[in-house]
Structures are given as structure tokens and as C-alpha cells.
Short mmCIF file of C-alpha atoms in Angstrom, two decimals:
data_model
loop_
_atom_site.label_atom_id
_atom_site.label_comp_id
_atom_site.label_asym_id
_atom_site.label_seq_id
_atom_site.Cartn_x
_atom_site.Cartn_y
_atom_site.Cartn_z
CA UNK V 1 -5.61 -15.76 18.57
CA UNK V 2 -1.81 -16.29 18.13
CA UNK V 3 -1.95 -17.06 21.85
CA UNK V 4 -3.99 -20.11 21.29
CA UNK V 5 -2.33 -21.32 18.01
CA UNK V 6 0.86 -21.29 19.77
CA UNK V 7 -0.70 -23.13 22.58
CA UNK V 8 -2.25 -25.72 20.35
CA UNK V 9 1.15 -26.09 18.34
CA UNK V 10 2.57 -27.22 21.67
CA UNK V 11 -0.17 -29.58 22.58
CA UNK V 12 0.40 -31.09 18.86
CA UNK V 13 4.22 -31.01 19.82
CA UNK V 14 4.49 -32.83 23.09
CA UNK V 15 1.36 -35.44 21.99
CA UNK V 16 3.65 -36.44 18.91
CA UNK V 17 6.82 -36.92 20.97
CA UNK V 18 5.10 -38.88 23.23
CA UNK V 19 3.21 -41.24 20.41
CA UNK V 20 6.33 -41.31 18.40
CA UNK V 21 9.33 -41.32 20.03
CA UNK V 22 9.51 -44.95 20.56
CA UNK V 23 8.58 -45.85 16.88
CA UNK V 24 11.89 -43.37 15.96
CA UNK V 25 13.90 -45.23 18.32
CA UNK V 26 13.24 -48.85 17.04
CA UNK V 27 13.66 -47.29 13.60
CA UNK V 28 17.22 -46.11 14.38
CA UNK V 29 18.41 -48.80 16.17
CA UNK V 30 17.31 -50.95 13.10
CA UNK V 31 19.13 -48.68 10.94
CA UNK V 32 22.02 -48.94 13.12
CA UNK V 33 22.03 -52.50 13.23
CA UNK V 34 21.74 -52.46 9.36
CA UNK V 35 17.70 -53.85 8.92
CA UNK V 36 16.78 -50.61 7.78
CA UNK V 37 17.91 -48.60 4.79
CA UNK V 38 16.01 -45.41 4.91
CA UNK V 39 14.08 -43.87 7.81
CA UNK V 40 12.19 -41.80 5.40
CA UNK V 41 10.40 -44.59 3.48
CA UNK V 42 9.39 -46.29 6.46
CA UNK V 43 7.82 -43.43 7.77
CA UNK V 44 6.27 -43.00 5.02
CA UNK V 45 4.37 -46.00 5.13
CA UNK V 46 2.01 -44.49 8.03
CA UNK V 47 -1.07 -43.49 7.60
CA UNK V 48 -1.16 -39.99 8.30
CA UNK V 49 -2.16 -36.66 6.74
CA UNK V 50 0.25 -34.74 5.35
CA UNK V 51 0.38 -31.56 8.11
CA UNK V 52 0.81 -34.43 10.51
CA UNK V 53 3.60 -35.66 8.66
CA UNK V 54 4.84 -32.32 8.70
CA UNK V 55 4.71 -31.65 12.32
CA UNK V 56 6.22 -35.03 13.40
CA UNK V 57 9.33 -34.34 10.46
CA UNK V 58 9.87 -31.23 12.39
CA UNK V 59 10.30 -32.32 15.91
CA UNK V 60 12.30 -35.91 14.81
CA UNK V 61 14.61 -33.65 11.96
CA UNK V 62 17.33 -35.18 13.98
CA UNK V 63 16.68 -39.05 12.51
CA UNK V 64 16.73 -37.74 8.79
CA UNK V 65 19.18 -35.33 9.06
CA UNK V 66 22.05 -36.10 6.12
CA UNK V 67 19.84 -37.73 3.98
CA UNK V 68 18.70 -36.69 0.68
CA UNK V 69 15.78 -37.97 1.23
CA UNK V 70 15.16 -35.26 4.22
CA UNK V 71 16.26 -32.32 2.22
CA UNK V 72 13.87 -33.30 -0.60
CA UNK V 73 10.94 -33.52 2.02
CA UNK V 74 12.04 -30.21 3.38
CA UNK V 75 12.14 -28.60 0.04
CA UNK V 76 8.78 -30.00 -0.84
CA UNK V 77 7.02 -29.03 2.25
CA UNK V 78 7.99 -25.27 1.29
CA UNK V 79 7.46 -25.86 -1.89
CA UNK V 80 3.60 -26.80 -0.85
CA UNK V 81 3.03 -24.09 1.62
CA UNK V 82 4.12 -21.54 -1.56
CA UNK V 83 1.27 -23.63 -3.56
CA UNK V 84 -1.31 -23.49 -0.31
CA UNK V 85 -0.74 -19.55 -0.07
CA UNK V 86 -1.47 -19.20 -3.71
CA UNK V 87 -4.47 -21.59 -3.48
CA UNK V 88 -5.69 -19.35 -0.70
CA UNK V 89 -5.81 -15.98 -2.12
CA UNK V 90 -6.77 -17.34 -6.07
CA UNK V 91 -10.15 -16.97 -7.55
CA UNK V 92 -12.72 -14.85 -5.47
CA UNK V 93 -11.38 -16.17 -1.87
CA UNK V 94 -15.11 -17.13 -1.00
CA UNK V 95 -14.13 -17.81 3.08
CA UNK V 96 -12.25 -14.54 3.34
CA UNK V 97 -15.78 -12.82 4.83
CA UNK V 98 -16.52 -15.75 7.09
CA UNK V 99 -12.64 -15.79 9.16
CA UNK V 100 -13.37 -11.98 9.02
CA UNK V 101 -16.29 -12.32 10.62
CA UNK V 102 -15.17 -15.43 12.70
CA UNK V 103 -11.37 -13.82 13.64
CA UNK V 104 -11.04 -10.02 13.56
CA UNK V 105 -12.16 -7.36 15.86
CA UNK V 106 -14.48 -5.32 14.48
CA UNK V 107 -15.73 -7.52 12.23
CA UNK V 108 -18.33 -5.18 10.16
CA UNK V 109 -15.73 -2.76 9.30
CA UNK V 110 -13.30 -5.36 8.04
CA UNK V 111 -15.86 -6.82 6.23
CA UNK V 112 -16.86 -3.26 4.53
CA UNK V 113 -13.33 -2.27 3.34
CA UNK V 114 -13.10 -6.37 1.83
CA UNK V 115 -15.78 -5.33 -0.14
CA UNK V 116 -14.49 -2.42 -1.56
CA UNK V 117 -11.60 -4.07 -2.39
CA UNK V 118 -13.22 -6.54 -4.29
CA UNK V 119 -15.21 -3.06 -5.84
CA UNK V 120 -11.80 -2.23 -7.07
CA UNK V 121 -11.17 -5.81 -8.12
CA UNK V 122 -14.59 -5.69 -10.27
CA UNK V 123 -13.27 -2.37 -12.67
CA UNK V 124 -11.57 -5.48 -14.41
CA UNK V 125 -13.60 -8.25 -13.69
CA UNK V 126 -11.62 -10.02 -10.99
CA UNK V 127 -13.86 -10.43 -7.44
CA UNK V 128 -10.74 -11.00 -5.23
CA UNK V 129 -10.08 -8.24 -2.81
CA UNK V 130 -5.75 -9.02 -2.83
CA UNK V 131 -6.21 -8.24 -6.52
CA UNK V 132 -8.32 -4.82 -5.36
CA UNK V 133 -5.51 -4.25 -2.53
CA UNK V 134 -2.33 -4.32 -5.87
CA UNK V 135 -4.51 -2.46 -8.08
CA UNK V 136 -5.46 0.46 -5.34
CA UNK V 137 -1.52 0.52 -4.34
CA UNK V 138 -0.80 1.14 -8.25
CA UNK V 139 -3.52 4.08 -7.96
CA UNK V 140 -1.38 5.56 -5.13
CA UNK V 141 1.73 5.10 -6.94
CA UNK V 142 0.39 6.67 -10.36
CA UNK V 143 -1.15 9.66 -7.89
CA UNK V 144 -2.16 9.91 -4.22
CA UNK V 145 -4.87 13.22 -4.83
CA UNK V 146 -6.11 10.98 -7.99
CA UNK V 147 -6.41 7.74 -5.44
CA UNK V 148 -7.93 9.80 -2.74
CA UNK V 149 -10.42 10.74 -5.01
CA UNK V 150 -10.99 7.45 -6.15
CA UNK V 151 -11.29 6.18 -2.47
CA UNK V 152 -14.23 8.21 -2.32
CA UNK V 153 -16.21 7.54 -4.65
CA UNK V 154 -15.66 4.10 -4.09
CA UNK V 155 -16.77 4.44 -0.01
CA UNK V 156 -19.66 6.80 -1.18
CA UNK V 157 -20.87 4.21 -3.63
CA UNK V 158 -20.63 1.22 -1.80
CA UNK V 159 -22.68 3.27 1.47
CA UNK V 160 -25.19 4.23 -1.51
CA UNK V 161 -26.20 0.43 -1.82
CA UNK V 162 -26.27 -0.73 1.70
CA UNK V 163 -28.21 3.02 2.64
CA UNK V 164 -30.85 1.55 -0.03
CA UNK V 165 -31.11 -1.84 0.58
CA UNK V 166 -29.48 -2.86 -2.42
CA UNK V 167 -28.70 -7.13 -3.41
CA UNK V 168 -26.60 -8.57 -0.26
CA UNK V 169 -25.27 -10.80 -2.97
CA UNK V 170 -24.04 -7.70 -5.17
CA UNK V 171 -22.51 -5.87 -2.26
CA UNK V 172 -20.56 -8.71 -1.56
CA UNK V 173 -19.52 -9.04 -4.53
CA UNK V 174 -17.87 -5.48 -4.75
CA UNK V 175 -20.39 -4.69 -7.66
CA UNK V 176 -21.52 -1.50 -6.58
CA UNK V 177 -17.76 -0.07 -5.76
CA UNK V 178 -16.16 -0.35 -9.43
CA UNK V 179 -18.51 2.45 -11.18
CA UNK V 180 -18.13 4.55 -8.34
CA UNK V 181 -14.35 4.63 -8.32
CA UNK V 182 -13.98 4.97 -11.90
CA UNK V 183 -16.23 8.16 -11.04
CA UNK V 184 -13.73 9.55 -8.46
CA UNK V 185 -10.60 8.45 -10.52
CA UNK V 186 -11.65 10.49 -14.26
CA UNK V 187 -13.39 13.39 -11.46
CA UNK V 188 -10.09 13.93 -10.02
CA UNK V 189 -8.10 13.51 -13.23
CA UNK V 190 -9.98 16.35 -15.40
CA UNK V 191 -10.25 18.50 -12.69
CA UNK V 192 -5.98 18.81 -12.32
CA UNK V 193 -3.00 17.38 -13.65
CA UNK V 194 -1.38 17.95 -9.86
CA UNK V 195 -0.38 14.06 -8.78
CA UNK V 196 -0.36 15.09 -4.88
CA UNK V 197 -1.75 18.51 -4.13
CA UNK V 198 -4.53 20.64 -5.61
CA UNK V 199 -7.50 19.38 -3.63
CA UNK V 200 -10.90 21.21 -4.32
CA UNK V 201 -13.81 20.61 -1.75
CA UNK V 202 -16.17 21.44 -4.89
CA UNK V 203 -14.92 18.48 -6.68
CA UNK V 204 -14.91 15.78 -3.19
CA UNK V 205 -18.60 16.81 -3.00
CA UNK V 206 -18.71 16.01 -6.54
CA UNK V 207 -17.57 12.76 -6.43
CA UNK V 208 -19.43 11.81 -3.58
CA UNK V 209 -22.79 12.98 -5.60
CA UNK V 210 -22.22 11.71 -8.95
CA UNK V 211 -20.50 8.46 -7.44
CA UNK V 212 -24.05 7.91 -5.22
CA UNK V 213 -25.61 8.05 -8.35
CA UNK V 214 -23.63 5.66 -10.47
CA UNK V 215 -24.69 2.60 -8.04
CA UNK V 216 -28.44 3.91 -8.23
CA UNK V 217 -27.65 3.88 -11.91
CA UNK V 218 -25.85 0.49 -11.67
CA UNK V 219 -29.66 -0.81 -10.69
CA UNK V 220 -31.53 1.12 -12.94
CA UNK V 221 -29.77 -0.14 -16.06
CA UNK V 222 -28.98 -3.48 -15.14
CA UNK V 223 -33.05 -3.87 -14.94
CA UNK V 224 -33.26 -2.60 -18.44
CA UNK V 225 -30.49 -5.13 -19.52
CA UNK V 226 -32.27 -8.23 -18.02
CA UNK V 227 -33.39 -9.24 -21.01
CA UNK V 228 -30.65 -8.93 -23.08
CA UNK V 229 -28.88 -11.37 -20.17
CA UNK V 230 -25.78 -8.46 -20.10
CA UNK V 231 -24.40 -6.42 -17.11
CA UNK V 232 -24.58 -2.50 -17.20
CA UNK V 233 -20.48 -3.14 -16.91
CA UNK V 234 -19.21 0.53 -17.28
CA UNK V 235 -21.90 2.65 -18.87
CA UNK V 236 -23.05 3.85 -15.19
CA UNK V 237 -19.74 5.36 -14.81
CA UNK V 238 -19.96 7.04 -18.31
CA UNK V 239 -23.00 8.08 -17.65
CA UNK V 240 -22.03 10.05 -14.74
CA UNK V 241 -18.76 11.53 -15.61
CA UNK V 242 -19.93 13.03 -19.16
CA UNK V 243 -23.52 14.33 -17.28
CA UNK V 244 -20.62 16.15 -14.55
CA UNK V 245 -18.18 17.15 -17.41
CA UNK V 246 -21.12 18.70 -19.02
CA UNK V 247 -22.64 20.32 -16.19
CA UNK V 248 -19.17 22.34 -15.32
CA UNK V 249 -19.49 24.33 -18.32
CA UNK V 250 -22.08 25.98 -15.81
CA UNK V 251 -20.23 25.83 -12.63
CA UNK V 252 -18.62 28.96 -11.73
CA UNK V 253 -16.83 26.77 -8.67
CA UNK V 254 -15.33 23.64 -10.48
CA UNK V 255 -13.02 24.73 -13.14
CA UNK V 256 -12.00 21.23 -15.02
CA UNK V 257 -9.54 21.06 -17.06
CA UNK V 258 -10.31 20.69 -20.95
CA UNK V 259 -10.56 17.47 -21.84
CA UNK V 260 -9.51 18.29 -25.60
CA UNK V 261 -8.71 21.57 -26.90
CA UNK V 262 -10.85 22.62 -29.12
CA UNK V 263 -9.97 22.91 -32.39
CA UNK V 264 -10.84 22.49 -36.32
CA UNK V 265 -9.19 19.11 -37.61
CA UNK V 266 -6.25 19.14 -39.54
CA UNK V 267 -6.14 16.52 -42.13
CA UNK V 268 -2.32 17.37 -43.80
CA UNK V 269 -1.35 17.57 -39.45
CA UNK V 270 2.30 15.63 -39.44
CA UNK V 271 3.54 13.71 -36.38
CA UNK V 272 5.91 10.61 -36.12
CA UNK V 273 4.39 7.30 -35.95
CA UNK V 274 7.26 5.03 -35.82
CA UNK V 275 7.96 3.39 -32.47
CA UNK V 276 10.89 1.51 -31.17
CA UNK V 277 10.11 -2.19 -29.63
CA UNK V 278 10.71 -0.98 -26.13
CA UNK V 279 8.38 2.02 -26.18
CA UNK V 280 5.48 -0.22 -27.49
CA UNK V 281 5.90 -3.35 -25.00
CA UNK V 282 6.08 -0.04 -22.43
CA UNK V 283 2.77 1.30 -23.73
CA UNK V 284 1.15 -2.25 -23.83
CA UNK V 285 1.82 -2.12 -20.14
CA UNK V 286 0.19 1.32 -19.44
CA UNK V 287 -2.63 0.69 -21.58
CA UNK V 288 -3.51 -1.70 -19.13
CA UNK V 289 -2.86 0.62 -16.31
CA UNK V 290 -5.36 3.39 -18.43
CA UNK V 291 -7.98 1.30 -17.22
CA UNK V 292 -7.87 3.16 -14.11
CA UNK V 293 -6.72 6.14 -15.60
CA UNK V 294 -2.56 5.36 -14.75
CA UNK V 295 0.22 6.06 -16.95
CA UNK V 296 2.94 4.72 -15.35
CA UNK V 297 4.58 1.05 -15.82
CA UNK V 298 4.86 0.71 -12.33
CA UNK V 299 0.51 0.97 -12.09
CA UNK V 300 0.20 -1.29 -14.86
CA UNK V 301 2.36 -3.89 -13.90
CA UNK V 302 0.50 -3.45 -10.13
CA UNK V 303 -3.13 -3.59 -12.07
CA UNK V 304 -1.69 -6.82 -14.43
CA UNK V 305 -0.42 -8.69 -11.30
CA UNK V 306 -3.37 -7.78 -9.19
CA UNK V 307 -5.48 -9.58 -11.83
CA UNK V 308 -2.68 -12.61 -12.10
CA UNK V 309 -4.08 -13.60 -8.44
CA UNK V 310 -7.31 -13.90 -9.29
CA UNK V 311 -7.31 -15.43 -12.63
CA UNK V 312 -3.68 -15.99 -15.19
CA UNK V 313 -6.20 -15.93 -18.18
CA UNK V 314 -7.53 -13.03 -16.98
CA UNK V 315 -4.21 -11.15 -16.62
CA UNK V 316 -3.07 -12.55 -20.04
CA UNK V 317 -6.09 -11.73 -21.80
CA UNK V 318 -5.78 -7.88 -20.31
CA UNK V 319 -1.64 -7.64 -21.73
CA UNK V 320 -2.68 -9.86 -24.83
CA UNK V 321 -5.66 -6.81 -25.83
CA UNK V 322 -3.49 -4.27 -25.27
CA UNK V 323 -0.70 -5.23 -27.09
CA UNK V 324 -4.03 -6.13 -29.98
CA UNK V 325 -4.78 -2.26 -29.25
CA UNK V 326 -1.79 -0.59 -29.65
CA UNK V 327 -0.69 -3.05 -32.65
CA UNK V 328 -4.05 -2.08 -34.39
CA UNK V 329 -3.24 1.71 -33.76
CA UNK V 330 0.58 1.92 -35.09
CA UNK V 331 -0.76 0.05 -38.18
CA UNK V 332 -3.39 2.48 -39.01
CA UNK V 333 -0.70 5.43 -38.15
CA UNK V 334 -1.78 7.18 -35.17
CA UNK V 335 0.79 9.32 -33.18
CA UNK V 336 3.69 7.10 -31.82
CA UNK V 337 4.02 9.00 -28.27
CA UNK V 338 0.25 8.07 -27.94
CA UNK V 339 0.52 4.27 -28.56
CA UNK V 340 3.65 4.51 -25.85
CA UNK V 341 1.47 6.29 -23.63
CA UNK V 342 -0.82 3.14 -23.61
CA UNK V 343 -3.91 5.23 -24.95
CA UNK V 344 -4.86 3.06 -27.54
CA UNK V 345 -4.24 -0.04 -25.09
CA UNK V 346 -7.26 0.02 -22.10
CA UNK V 347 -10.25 0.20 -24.46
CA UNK V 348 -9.27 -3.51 -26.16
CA UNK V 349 -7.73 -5.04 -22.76
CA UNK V 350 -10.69 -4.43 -20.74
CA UNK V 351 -12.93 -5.23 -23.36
CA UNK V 352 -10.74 -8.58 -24.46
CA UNK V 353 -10.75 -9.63 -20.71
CA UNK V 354 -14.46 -9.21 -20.65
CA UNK V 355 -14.66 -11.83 -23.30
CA UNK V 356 -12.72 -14.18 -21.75
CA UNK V 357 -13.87 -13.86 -18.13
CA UNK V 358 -17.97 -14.02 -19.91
CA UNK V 359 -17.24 -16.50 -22.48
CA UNK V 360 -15.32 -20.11 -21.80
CA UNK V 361 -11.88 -19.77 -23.60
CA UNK V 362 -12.52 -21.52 -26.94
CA UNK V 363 -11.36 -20.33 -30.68
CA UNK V 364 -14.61 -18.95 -31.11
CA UNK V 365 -14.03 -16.94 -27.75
CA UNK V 366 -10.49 -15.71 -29.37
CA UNK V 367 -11.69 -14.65 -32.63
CA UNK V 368 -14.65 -12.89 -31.21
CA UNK V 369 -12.31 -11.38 -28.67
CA UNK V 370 -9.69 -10.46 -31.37
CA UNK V 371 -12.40 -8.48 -33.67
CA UNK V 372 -14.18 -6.75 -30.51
CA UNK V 373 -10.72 -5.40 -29.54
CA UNK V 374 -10.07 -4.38 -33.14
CA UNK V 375 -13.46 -2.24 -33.38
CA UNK V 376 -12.66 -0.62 -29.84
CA UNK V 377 -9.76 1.10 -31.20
CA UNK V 378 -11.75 1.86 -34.96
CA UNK V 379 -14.69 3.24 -32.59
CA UNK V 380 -11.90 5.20 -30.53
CA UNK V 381 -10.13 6.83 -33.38
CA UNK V 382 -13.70 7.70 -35.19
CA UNK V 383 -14.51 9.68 -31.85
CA UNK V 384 -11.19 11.45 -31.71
#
């Protein structure tokens, strides 16, 4: 393939030098004799696209050289193959399967791991596999036994729906990938607080069962929300990981972790609840990383610029309900270490994206954004 683009560049080349190279030469012999002013604005008088443009500027630099004009030209020809580039991978790169399928070798393969990239994507909403490929780099960042995991559910969920015939348009879509990693992601996580070692084969075979059965349960409930016109969003992968972190109490092979020690409440319990301004802004940033179960800046800011590609209101709307999450929590007085550890941050950003990726952005959208992410945290703390 980069055979024949090269050899088509140099078919463009030497046709262009041969069309042009007279019209450059009367235009810098009338420059020369003083008819002419400026190359560039006669040239620009033709009637040609603007990657023609481009590909004669480059072969007759040598006329424009020295002028402003040229410099401008070259600095806005970079400047629009930066804005191209971002065009191409924004939104939910629809022609990404077809130049898979039309350009790469193995094309069914390619086309699988796009759509579990896109899976990935869908956890918050965004169906654009570059935004799946930052997020699943944070994972590995924040833990590679936690993204491993994670990895397999995802692969064991996405199988699930093409093993059962399943909507080509939801596969495609990534929608049966996002349940099924959560599954692997909170598996791995309860199971060890190891980042990269402490693998269990009891837990893998885990994943793989109770991530087959979120997609199955992805179907299943979306039926029974038809017609209430909502997705089954999450609740699949709820679903699955409290029926698995129940059934261990009985499991003699998978020892998980406790989830929360047990323990009377304490209602005169002290703990500091003052925060500085750096700590918070820190914690708004993991709370958006919590989504996927990551602590660490570094995953957030990976998860937040993953969604950026896709979609800026998406990305602001996920920072904007965390920082609504965590400012909610520090005003009712909850434990300052857990606001900085973004825990009061991922319930309101994923569920003040949500609003903004269902709903068109409008006041209304806002204020019923701002008081959903306000009862996410109230429903949080009355669970604690």
C-alpha cells in the first residue's frame, strides 16, 4: 500500500511539473519584469482544489520562497492537516471498519479488536475506538493484572454476542464490550490489591463466566426497558459482579478481598474533612478515572482525553460532574482523603455525561444534570 501511494505521489509530481512549469515561468519573468506583484495571488486565482494546490506549492516552493505570503500558506497547510487529523478520528469514525476491511491484512481480526475498543469507548458513552485505545492505556498504567483482567472480560463478552447471533448493529457499536469489562475490571480489583502480580486461574474463569453473562444480560434487560425508551447502561455489570461477590462467600477457591469491613457504625467517628485546592482538583481528576476503577491522575487524565476525541462536551461534562460530586461531598463533610481519592467523583461524572450525551445541551439539560449528579452522591453516602 505505501508502495503504490508513493508511486501515485510521483505520477501527481511529474504530471504537475509538466502542466505547470510553463505557467511558473511566465509568472516569474512577469515578476521580474515588474507586471506582477505577487506570485501567490495569481496562483491563487486557479481553479483548483486545495490538495492540488498543495502538491503544486510543494514542487514550485522555489517561486514563493521569501515571501510572506509563502510562509503563511505553509503554516496554514499544517495548520489544516492538524484540523483534517482531528476531523478524522472525532465522533464515532464511521469509515474506520470499511479501510479496515478495504486496507489491512487480516481484515476480521482488525475489525474485532476495533470493536472492542469502541466496547471500552461505550463504559462512558463515547463510540470511538482512539478514545477506547487512551482509556485501555490508562487501565494499564493504573494496573496491568487489573487491565488483563479487564481485557478478558471484554474479549469474552464481545465472542458471547457474535457466538449468539446478537444485533450486527450493536456489535459494531462496541455495546456488548463495556459491561463485560467493567466485569473483569471490579473481578480483578476485589479479588487483590497486587497492581502486577497475583493472578488466580479461579478468578480468569470467573470473569470469563460472569462477563458471558453480562452481554446475555445486556439483551435480556434492554427488552424489558423498551418501553420505557432507556438502555440497560450499567445495571448488567452490577448485576453480575454483586451475584459473583455474593457467591464467593461459598467458594472455598476464590478468596476476594472484603469489600468493606464489617463493622457497627460509629456516629461520634472523627476524621478530617478539610481539603486543600490541589488535593480536590486532584480527586476531581480520579473520580473520573473511578469510572474504570483507576486511582491515579495519570488514568484519569488518559480516560478525560480519550473522551475529548470523541466528543469536548462529553469530556467536559465527565470533569464538570465530578468536580459537582466531590463539591457536594466536602459540603456535607465526608472524609477529606476520600473526596481526594476521587470516590465521590465517578458516580456524578458518568451519570452527568449520560445526560448530556442523551439529552441536547440546553438549561433544562444542565439543571436536570446538576440535580441527578447531586442525588448520586446523597444515594452513595445513604448506602455507605
Amino acid at each position: 500500500a505505501d508502495e503504490a501511494d508513493a508511486e501515485r505521489a510521483a505520477r501527481r509530481s511529474t504530471a504537475y511539473s509538466t502542466q505547470y512549469s510553463q505557467f511558473f515561468d511566465q509568472l516569474g519573468f512577469d515578476r521580474r519584469r515588474g507586471d506582477l506583484d505577487d506570485i501567490e495571488e495569481a496562483f491563487a486565482k486557479r481553479d483548483l482544489s486545495f490538495r492540488v494546490k498543495e502538491d503544486i506549492l510543494v514542487i514550485f516552493s522555489v517561486y514563493f520562497e521569501g515571501h510572506v505570503h509563502f510562509e503563511e500558506r505553509q503554516r496554514e497547510m499544517q495548520d489544516s492537516r492538524f484540523r483534517t487529523f482531528l476531523k478524522t478520528i472525532n465522533g464515532t469514525m464511521p469509515w474506520i471498519q470499511g479501510w479496515i476491511q478495504n486496507r489491512m491484512p487480516l481484515p476480521g481480526v482488525f475489525v474485532f479488536i476495533e470493536i472492542c475498543l469502541r466496547g471500552i469507548g461505550q463504559v462512558v458513552f463515547q463510540n470511538n475506538p482512539v478514545c477506547g485505545l487512551l482509556i485501555l492505556i490508562g487501565l494499564f498504567v493504573q494496573s496491568t493484572r487489573i487491565a488483563i483482567h479487564g481485557l478478558i472480560g471484554l474479549i469474552s463478552g464481545t465472542l458471547t454476542a457474535y457466538a449468539l447471533g446478537f444485533d450486527k448493529g450493536l456489535k459494531r457499536s462496541g455495546l456488548f464490550g463495556y459491561n463485560s469489562l467493567l466485569c473483569g475490571l471490579a473481578m480483578a480489583t476485589f479479588f487483590s490489591v497486587e497492581k502486577h502480580q497475583g493472578y488466580d486461574a479461579a478468578v480468569a474463569i470467573a470473569v470469563i463466566i460472569f462477563s458471558c453473562f453480562s452481554s446475555v444480560l445486556f439483551i435480556f434487560m434492554g427488552k424489558l426497558f423498551v418501553p420505557y425508551k432507556s438502555p440497560p447502561f450499567t445495571l448488567p455489570f452490577n448485576m453480575s459482579v454483586l451475584m459473583y461477590l455474593l457467591a464467593t462467600a461459598n467458594m472455598s477457591r476464590v478468596n476476594t478481598g472484603s469489600v468493606r469491613v464489617p463493622m457497627l457504625p460509629e456516629y461520634d467517628a472523627e476524621f478530617e474533612t478539610t481539603i486543600t485546592a490541589s488535593a480536590f482538583f486532584a480527586g476531581c481528576i480520579r473520580g473520573v478515572g473511578q469510572i474504570f476503577l483507576a486511582d491515579s491522575i495519570a488514568s484519569g487524565a488518559l480516560v478525560l482525553a480519550g473522551i475529548a476525541v470523541c466528543s469536548r462536551i462529553g469530556a467536559t461534562a465527565a470533569l464538570g460532574g465530578s468536580a459537582l460530586g466531590s463539591a457536594v461531598a466536602l459540603a456535607s463533610g465526608v472524609p477529606g482523603t476520600a473526596i481526594e481519592g476521587g470516590m465521590y467523583g465517578f458516580n456524578a461524572s458518568l451519570t452527568v455525561t449520560a445526560m448530556y450525551m442523551f439529552y441536547t445541551p440546553s438549561r433544562g439539560a444542565f439543571v436536570l444534570a446538576t440535580l441527578a449528579g447531586i442525588m448520586t452522591v446523597l444515594g452513595q453516602q445513604s448506602l455507605d
